[in-house]
Amino acid sequence: IHRKEASLVMLTSPCNQTLGNSFILVGIPGLEGAHLWLATPLSFMYAMTLVGNTLILTVIWFDSALHEPMYYFLCILAAVDIIMATSVAPKMLSIFWSGDGIITFTACFAQMYVVHAATAAETGLLLAMAFDRYVAICKPLHYQTILTPKVMLGIGVAIMVRAILLITPLSWMVIQLPFCGSHMVPHSYCEHMAVAKLACADYMPSSLYSLIGSSIIVGSDVSFIATSYSLILQAVFRLSSRDAQLKALSTCGSHVGIMVLYYLPGMVSHYVEWFGQGVVPLHTQVLLADFYLVIPPTLNPIIYGLKTKQILERV
């Protein structure tokens, strides 16, 4: 035990030359004893993410009958989910299984960029899919004329450009910070605030940028998504067929459920860092942030893919 404590002191020392350019991810602070228990469900969810989203991509890619706007969005969502989960899950599993939390500065900043860019892209995709469902249900006769290939390409490019424009300045601000003190990151991945707080300089500009940027992006997206689904529900309740109403409500309900699972943990963990310090335990904040990145990519193939009749039949 004393040898292990001594090695940790060496790892956290700024004079240590071997780890001078590395961070050490703690995992879930206060729950280190539960890491092995958490590793098993995380391994299962990551495997489900890879299998489910790869299956969606394969089915849509090889079946020309599914080359429609809704399925194109679903393909992009599946690809983003794989990237988002893969950017964090392997390192999390390394921490949980073996306690290896060492990550170089370069790898940490790259992970930070990919994670935050993927989450920004995902919220844009959820908005695009809500708009697609609105057009399909509320304006079915104009579906093909509204969502043309050119419009689809424009939406896809806009989503990616918005994510890059939002995250690039944030990453640049964090990379410019000097890290001359402790390199122990109290998190299971390189989350922006957890890393920025280790800096020897003022990290408030990047934190304010993150808070304001994410609030504007998520706030506007959620508002438009809520508007789309409220209009969809109005159209559904005007349907004469009871079965059609139940089917539409089931689809909308599952979509809204996955969006709640995506947005709620992410926004709670984000705002708690600002307004809930000392109120919400640190391990709860980290768990919320982890759920936000792992659970939606696991459930998206089921909710958006396998509950879709055409995809289920192909599978």
mmCIF file with all atom_site columns, C-alpha atoms in Angstrom, residues 125-254:
data_model
loop_
_atom_site.group_PDB
_atom_site.id
_atom_site.type_symbol
_atom_site.label_atom_id
_atom_site.label_alt_id
_atom_site.label_comp_id
_atom_site.label_asym_id
_atom_site.label_entity_id
_atom_site.label_seq_id
_atom_site.pdbx_PDB_ins_code
_atom_site.Cartn_x
_atom_site.Cartn_y
_atom_site.Cartn_z
_atom_site.occupancy
_atom_site.B_iso_or_equiv
_atom_site.pdbx_formal_charge
_atom_site.auth_seq_id
_atom_site.auth_comp_id
_atom_site.auth_asym_id
_atom_site.auth_atom_id
_atom_site.pdbx_PDB_model_num
ATOM 1   C CA . LEU A 1 125 ? -28.873 15.364 -35.976 1.00 0.00 ? 125 LEU A CA 1
ATOM 2   C CA . LEU A 1 126 ? -31.664 14.888 -33.446 1.00 0.00 ? 126 LEU A CA 1
ATOM 3   C CA . LEU A 1 127 ? -33.088 18.228 -34.578 1.00 0.00 ? 127 LEU A CA 1
ATOM 4   C CA . ALA A 1 128 ? -32.792 17.208 -38.246 1.00 0.00 ? 128 ALA A CA 1
ATOM 5   C CA . MET A 1 129 ? -34.564 13.901 -37.549 1.00 0.00 ? 129 MET A CA 1
ATOM 6   C CA . ALA A 1 130 ? -37.358 15.706 -35.698 1.00 0.00 ? 130 ALA A CA 1
ATOM 7   C CA . PHE A 1 131 ? -37.761 18.016 -38.699 1.00 0.00 ? 131 PHE A CA 1
ATOM 8   C CA . ASP A 1 132 ? -37.826 14.980 -41.008 1.00 0.00 ? 132 ASP A CA 1
ATOM 9   C CA . ARG A 1 133 ? -40.631 13.395 -38.963 1.00 0.00 ? 133 ARG A CA 1
ATOM 10  C CA . TYR A 1 134 ? -42.535 16.699 -38.944 1.00 0.00 ? 134 TYR A CA 1
ATOM 11  C CA . VAL A 1 135 ? -42.419 16.946 -42.750 1.00 0.00 ? 135 VAL A CA 1
ATOM 12  C CA . ALA A 1 136 ? -43.292 13.231 -43.179 1.00 0.00 ? 136 ALA A CA 1
ATOM 13  C CA . ILE A 1 137 ? -46.355 13.403 -40.901 1.00 0.00 ? 137 ILE A CA 1
ATOM 14  C CA . CYS A 1 138 ? -47.592 16.983 -41.296 1.00 0.00 ? 138 CYS A CA 1
ATOM 15  C CA . LYS A 1 139 ? -46.714 17.572 -44.971 1.00 0.00 ? 139 LYS A CA 1
ATOM 16  C CA . PRO A 1 140 ? -46.548 14.089 -46.527 1.00 0.00 ? 140 PRO A CA 1
ATOM 17  C CA . LEU A 1 141 ? -47.451 15.266 -50.055 1.00 0.00 ? 141 LEU A CA 1
ATOM 18  C CA . HIS A 1 142 ? -44.516 17.690 -50.087 1.00 0.00 ? 142 HIS A CA 1
ATOM 19  C CA . TYR A 1 143 ? -41.970 15.360 -48.444 1.00 0.00 ? 143 TYR A CA 1
ATOM 20  C CA . GLN A 1 144 ? -39.954 14.631 -51.607 1.00 0.00 ? 144 GLN A CA 1
ATOM 21  C CA . THR A 1 145 ? -39.957 18.259 -52.750 1.00 0.00 ? 145 THR A CA 1
ATOM 22  C CA . ILE A 1 146 ? -38.907 19.660 -49.350 1.00 0.00 ? 146 ILE A CA 1
ATOM 23  C CA . LEU A 1 147 ? -36.213 17.128 -48.411 1.00 0.00 ? 147 LEU A CA 1
ATOM 24  C CA . THR A 1 148 ? -34.383 16.934 -51.716 1.00 0.00 ? 148 THR A CA 1
ATOM 25  C CA . PRO A 1 149 ? -30.831 15.473 -51.927 1.00 0.00 ? 149 PRO A CA 1
ATOM 26  C CA . LYS A 1 150 ? -29.451 19.025 -52.142 1.00 0.00 ? 150 LYS A CA 1
ATOM 27  C CA . VAL A 1 151 ? -31.316 20.069 -48.977 1.00 0.00 ? 151 VAL A CA 1
ATOM 28  C CA . MET A 1 152 ? -30.164 16.886 -47.211 1.00 0.00 ? 152 MET A CA 1
ATOM 29  C CA . LEU A 1 153 ? -26.547 17.604 -48.103 1.00 0.00 ? 153 LEU A CA 1
ATOM 30  C CA . GLY A 1 154 ? -26.911 21.185 -46.915 1.00 0.00 ? 154 GLY A CA 1
ATOM 31  C CA . ILE A 1 155 ? -28.365 20.078 -43.571 1.00 0.00 ? 155 ILE A CA 1
ATOM 32  C CA . GLY A 1 156 ? -25.593 17.504 -43.055 1.00 0.00 ? 156 GLY A CA 1
ATOM 33  C CA . VAL A 1 157 ? -22.823 19.994 -43.877 1.00 0.00 ? 157 VAL A CA 1
ATOM 34  C CA . ALA A 1 158 ? -24.417 22.675 -41.662 1.00 0.00 ? 158 ALA A CA 1
ATOM 35  C CA . ILE A 1 159 ? -24.539 20.252 -38.707 1.00 0.00 ? 159 ILE A CA 1
ATOM 36  C CA . MET A 1 160 ? -20.857 19.346 -39.040 1.00 0.00 ? 160 MET A CA 1
ATOM 37  C CA . VAL A 1 161 ? -19.678 22.918 -39.685 1.00 0.00 ? 161 VAL A CA 1
ATOM 38  C CA . ARG A 1 162 ? -21.624 24.178 -36.660 1.00 0.00 ? 162 ARG A CA 1
ATOM 39  C CA . ALA A 1 163 ? -20.024 21.525 -34.432 1.00 0.00 ? 163 ALA A CA 1
ATOM 40  C CA . ILE A 1 164 ? -16.509 22.371 -35.688 1.00 0.00 ? 164 ILE A CA 1
ATOM 41  C CA . LEU A 1 165 ? -17.016 26.122 -35.345 1.00 0.00 ? 165 LEU A CA 1
ATOM 42  C CA . LEU A 1 166 ? -18.290 25.696 -31.782 1.00 0.00 ? 166 LEU A CA 1
ATOM 43  C CA . ILE A 1 167 ? -15.628 23.290 -30.507 1.00 0.00 ? 167 ILE A CA 1
ATOM 44  C CA . THR A 1 168 ? -12.457 24.524 -32.245 1.00 0.00 ? 168 THR A CA 1
ATOM 45  C CA . PRO A 1 169 ? -12.168 27.808 -30.259 1.00 0.00 ? 169 PRO A CA 1
ATOM 46  C CA . LEU A 1 170 ? -12.923 25.955 -27.010 1.00 0.00 ? 170 LEU A CA 1
ATOM 47  C CA . SER A 1 171 ? -10.196 23.371 -27.642 1.00 0.00 ? 171 SER A CA 1
ATOM 48  C CA . TRP A 1 172 ? -7.730  26.093 -28.631 1.00 0.00 ? 172 TRP A CA 1
ATOM 49  C CA . MET A 1 173 ? -8.366  27.981 -25.366 1.00 0.00 ? 173 MET A CA 1
ATOM 50  C CA . VAL A 1 174 ? -7.772  24.852 -23.263 1.00 0.00 ? 174 VAL A CA 1
ATOM 51  C CA . ILE A 1 175 ? -4.625  23.837 -25.174 1.00 0.00 ? 175 ILE A CA 1
ATOM 52  C CA . GLN A 1 176 ? -3.119  27.288 -24.506 1.00 0.00 ? 176 GLN A CA 1
ATOM 53  C CA . LEU A 1 177 ? -3.439  26.848 -20.723 1.00 0.00 ? 177 LEU A CA 1
ATOM 54  C CA . PRO A 1 178 ? -0.295  25.939 -18.741 1.00 0.00 ? 178 PRO A CA 1
ATOM 55  C CA . PHE A 1 179 ? -0.508  22.758 -16.653 1.00 0.00 ? 179 PHE A CA 1
ATOM 56  C CA . CYS A 1 180 ? 2.268   23.003 -14.072 1.00 0.00 ? 180 CYS A CA 1
ATOM 57  C CA . GLY A 1 181 ? 0.512   21.571 -11.019 1.00 0.00 ? 181 GLY A CA 1
ATOM 58  C CA . SER A 1 182 ? -1.319  18.297 -10.409 1.00 0.00 ? 182 SER A CA 1
ATOM 59  C CA . HIS A 1 183 ? -2.109  16.241 -13.495 1.00 0.00 ? 183 HIS A CA 1
ATOM 60  C CA . MET A 1 184 ? -4.758  14.104 -11.769 1.00 0.00 ? 184 MET A CA 1
ATOM 61  C CA . VAL A 1 185 ? -8.031  14.587 -13.691 1.00 0.00 ? 185 VAL A CA 1
ATOM 62  C CA . PRO A 1 186 ? -11.002 13.760 -11.401 1.00 0.00 ? 186 PRO A CA 1
ATOM 63  C CA . HIS A 1 187 ? -12.977 12.235 -14.260 1.00 0.00 ? 187 HIS A CA 1
ATOM 64  C CA . SER A 1 188 ? -13.155 9.091  -16.407 1.00 0.00 ? 188 SER A CA 1
ATOM 65  C CA . TYR A 1 189 ? -12.443 10.952 -19.655 1.00 0.00 ? 189 TYR A CA 1
ATOM 66  C CA . CYS A 1 190 ? -10.933 14.325 -20.640 1.00 0.00 ? 190 CYS A CA 1
ATOM 67  C CA . GLU A 1 191 ? -13.994 16.417 -19.943 1.00 0.00 ? 191 GLU A CA 1
ATOM 68  C CA . HIS A 1 192 ? -13.356 20.102 -20.608 1.00 0.00 ? 192 HIS A CA 1
ATOM 69  C CA . MET A 1 193 ? -13.993 21.551 -17.146 1.00 0.00 ? 193 MET A CA 1
ATOM 70  C CA . ALA A 1 194 ? -12.241 18.722 -15.307 1.00 0.00 ? 194 ALA A CA 1
ATOM 71  C CA . VAL A 1 195 ? -9.064  19.345 -17.336 1.00 0.00 ? 195 VAL A CA 1
ATOM 72  C CA . ALA A 1 196 ? -9.265  23.164 -17.428 1.00 0.00 ? 196 ALA A CA 1
ATOM 73  C CA . LYS A 1 197 ? -9.482  23.381 -13.615 1.00 0.00 ? 197 LYS A CA 1
ATOM 74  C CA . LEU A 1 198 ? -5.983  21.863 -13.378 1.00 0.00 ? 198 LEU A CA 1
ATOM 75  C CA . ALA A 1 199 ? -4.448  24.839 -15.202 1.00 0.00 ? 199 ALA A CA 1
ATOM 76  C CA . CYS A 1 200 ? -2.090  27.240 -13.460 1.00 0.00 ? 200 CYS A CA 1
ATOM 77  C CA . ALA A 1 201 ? -3.782  30.172 -15.227 1.00 0.00 ? 201 ALA A CA 1
ATOM 78  C CA . ASP A 1 202 ? -7.294  31.605 -15.400 1.00 0.00 ? 202 ASP A CA 1
ATOM 79  C CA . TYR A 1 203 ? -9.562  29.038 -17.087 1.00 0.00 ? 203 TYR A CA 1
ATOM 80  C CA . MET A 1 204 ? -12.727 31.143 -16.766 1.00 0.00 ? 204 MET A CA 1
ATOM 81  C CA . PRO A 1 205 ? -12.801 32.385 -20.407 1.00 0.00 ? 205 PRO A CA 1
ATOM 82  C CA . SER A 1 206 ? -12.993 28.817 -21.762 1.00 0.00 ? 206 SER A CA 1
ATOM 83  C CA . SER A 1 207 ? -15.547 27.869 -19.112 1.00 0.00 ? 207 SER A CA 1
ATOM 84  C CA . LEU A 1 208 ? -17.782 30.832 -19.945 1.00 0.00 ? 208 LEU A CA 1
ATOM 85  C CA . TYR A 1 209 ? -17.460 30.082 -23.651 1.00 0.00 ? 209 TYR A CA 1
ATOM 86  C CA . SER A 1 210 ? -18.461 26.456 -23.014 1.00 0.00 ? 210 SER A CA 1
ATOM 87  C CA . LEU A 1 211 ? -21.432 27.424 -20.843 1.00 0.00 ? 211 LEU A CA 1
ATOM 88  C CA . ILE A 1 212 ? -22.787 30.088 -23.209 1.00 0.00 ? 212 ILE A CA 1
ATOM 89  C CA . GLY A 1 213 ? -22.105 28.119 -26.408 1.00 0.00 ? 213 GLY A CA 1
ATOM 90  C CA . SER A 1 214 ? -23.681 24.881 -25.193 1.00 0.00 ? 214 SER A CA 1
ATOM 91  C CA . SER A 1 215 ? -26.666 26.751 -23.719 1.00 0.00 ? 215 SER A CA 1
ATOM 92  C CA . ILE A 1 216 ? -27.366 28.503 -27.042 1.00 0.00 ? 216 ILE A CA 1
ATOM 93  C CA . ILE A 1 217 ? -26.908 25.355 -29.168 1.00 0.00 ? 217 ILE A CA 1
ATOM 94  C CA . VAL A 1 218 ? -28.844 22.966 -26.933 1.00 0.00 ? 218 VAL A CA 1
ATOM 95  C CA . GLY A 1 219 ? -31.468 25.543 -25.985 1.00 0.00 ? 219 GLY A CA 1
ATOM 96  C CA . SER A 1 220 ? -32.291 26.389 -29.597 1.00 0.00 ? 220 SER A CA 1
ATOM 97  C CA . ASP A 1 221 ? -32.218 22.737 -30.707 1.00 0.00 ? 221 ASP A CA 1
ATOM 98  C CA . VAL A 1 222 ? -34.475 21.580 -27.884 1.00 0.00 ? 222 VAL A CA 1
ATOM 99  C CA . SER A 1 223 ? -36.910 24.434 -28.590 1.00 0.00 ? 223 SER A CA 1
ATOM 100 C CA . PHE A 1 224 ? -37.186 23.487 -32.274 1.00 0.00 ? 224 PHE A CA 1
ATOM 101 C CA . ILE A 1 225 ? -37.440 19.772 -31.444 1.00 0.00 ? 225 ILE A CA 1
ATOM 102 C CA . ALA A 1 226 ? -40.245 20.455 -28.938 1.00 0.00 ? 226 ALA A CA 1
ATOM 103 C CA . THR A 1 227 ? -42.050 22.607 -31.527 1.00 0.00 ? 227 THR A CA 1
ATOM 104 C CA . SER A 1 228 ? -41.739 19.860 -34.161 1.00 0.00 ? 228 SER A CA 1
ATOM 105 C CA . TYR A 1 229 ? -43.117 17.155 -31.910 1.00 0.00 ? 229 TYR A CA 1
ATOM 106 C CA . SER A 1 230 ? -45.955 19.344 -30.635 1.00 0.00 ? 230 SER A CA 1
ATOM 107 C CA . LEU A 1 231 ? -47.021 19.955 -34.258 1.00 0.00 ? 231 LEU A CA 1
ATOM 108 C CA . ILE A 1 232 ? -46.662 16.227 -34.949 1.00 0.00 ? 232 ILE A CA 1
ATOM 109 C CA . LEU A 1 233 ? -48.893 15.393 -31.973 1.00 0.00 ? 233 LEU A CA 1
ATOM 110 C CA . GLN A 1 234 ? -51.533 17.857 -33.177 1.00 0.00 ? 234 GLN A CA 1
ATOM 111 C CA . ALA A 1 235 ? -51.514 16.158 -36.587 1.00 0.00 ? 235 ALA A CA 1
ATOM 112 C CA . VAL A 1 236 ? -51.659 12.698 -34.988 1.00 0.00 ? 236 VAL A CA 1
ATOM 113 C CA . PHE A 1 237 ? -54.720 13.524 -32.894 1.00 0.00 ? 237 PHE A CA 1
ATOM 114 C CA . ARG A 1 238 ? -56.509 14.658 -36.046 1.00 0.00 ? 238 ARG A CA 1
ATOM 115 C CA . LEU A 1 239 ? -56.120 11.186 -37.585 1.00 0.00 ? 239 LEU A CA 1
ATOM 116 C CA . SER A 1 240 ? -59.353 9.243  -37.862 1.00 0.00 ? 240 SER A CA 1
ATOM 117 C CA . SER A 1 241 ? -57.754 5.809  -37.341 1.00 0.00 ? 241 SER A CA 1
ATOM 118 C CA . ARG A 1 242 ? -57.183 4.781  -33.722 1.00 0.00 ? 242 ARG A CA 1
ATOM 119 C CA . ASP A 1 243 ? -54.453 2.325  -34.728 1.00 0.00 ? 243 ASP A CA 1
ATOM 120 C CA . ALA A 1 244 ? -52.613 5.019  -36.708 1.00 0.00 ? 244 ALA A CA 1
ATOM 121 C CA . GLN A 1 245 ? -52.776 7.322  -33.681 1.00 0.00 ? 245 GLN A CA 1
ATOM 122 C CA . LEU A 1 246 ? -51.343 4.677  -31.343 1.00 0.00 ? 246 LEU A CA 1
ATOM 123 C CA . LYS A 1 247 ? -48.580 3.783  -33.797 1.00 0.00 ? 247 LYS A CA 1
ATOM 124 C CA . ALA A 1 248 ? -47.557 7.432  -34.235 1.00 0.00 ? 248 ALA A CA 1
ATOM 125 C CA . LEU A 1 249 ? -47.697 8.075  -30.488 1.00 0.00 ? 249 LEU A CA 1
ATOM 126 C CA . SER A 1 250 ? -45.535 5.009  -29.823 1.00 0.00 ? 250 SER A CA 1
ATOM 127 C CA . THR A 1 251 ? -42.919 6.200  -32.314 1.00 0.00 ? 251 THR A CA 1
ATOM 128 C CA . CYS A 1 252 ? -42.939 9.774  -31.007 1.00 0.00 ? 252 CYS A CA 1
ATOM 129 C CA . GLY A 1 253 ? -42.847 8.591  -27.398 1.00 0.00 ? 253 GLY A CA 1
ATOM 130 C CA . SER A 1 254 ? -39.749 6.459  -27.949 1.00 0.00 ? 254 SER A CA 1
#
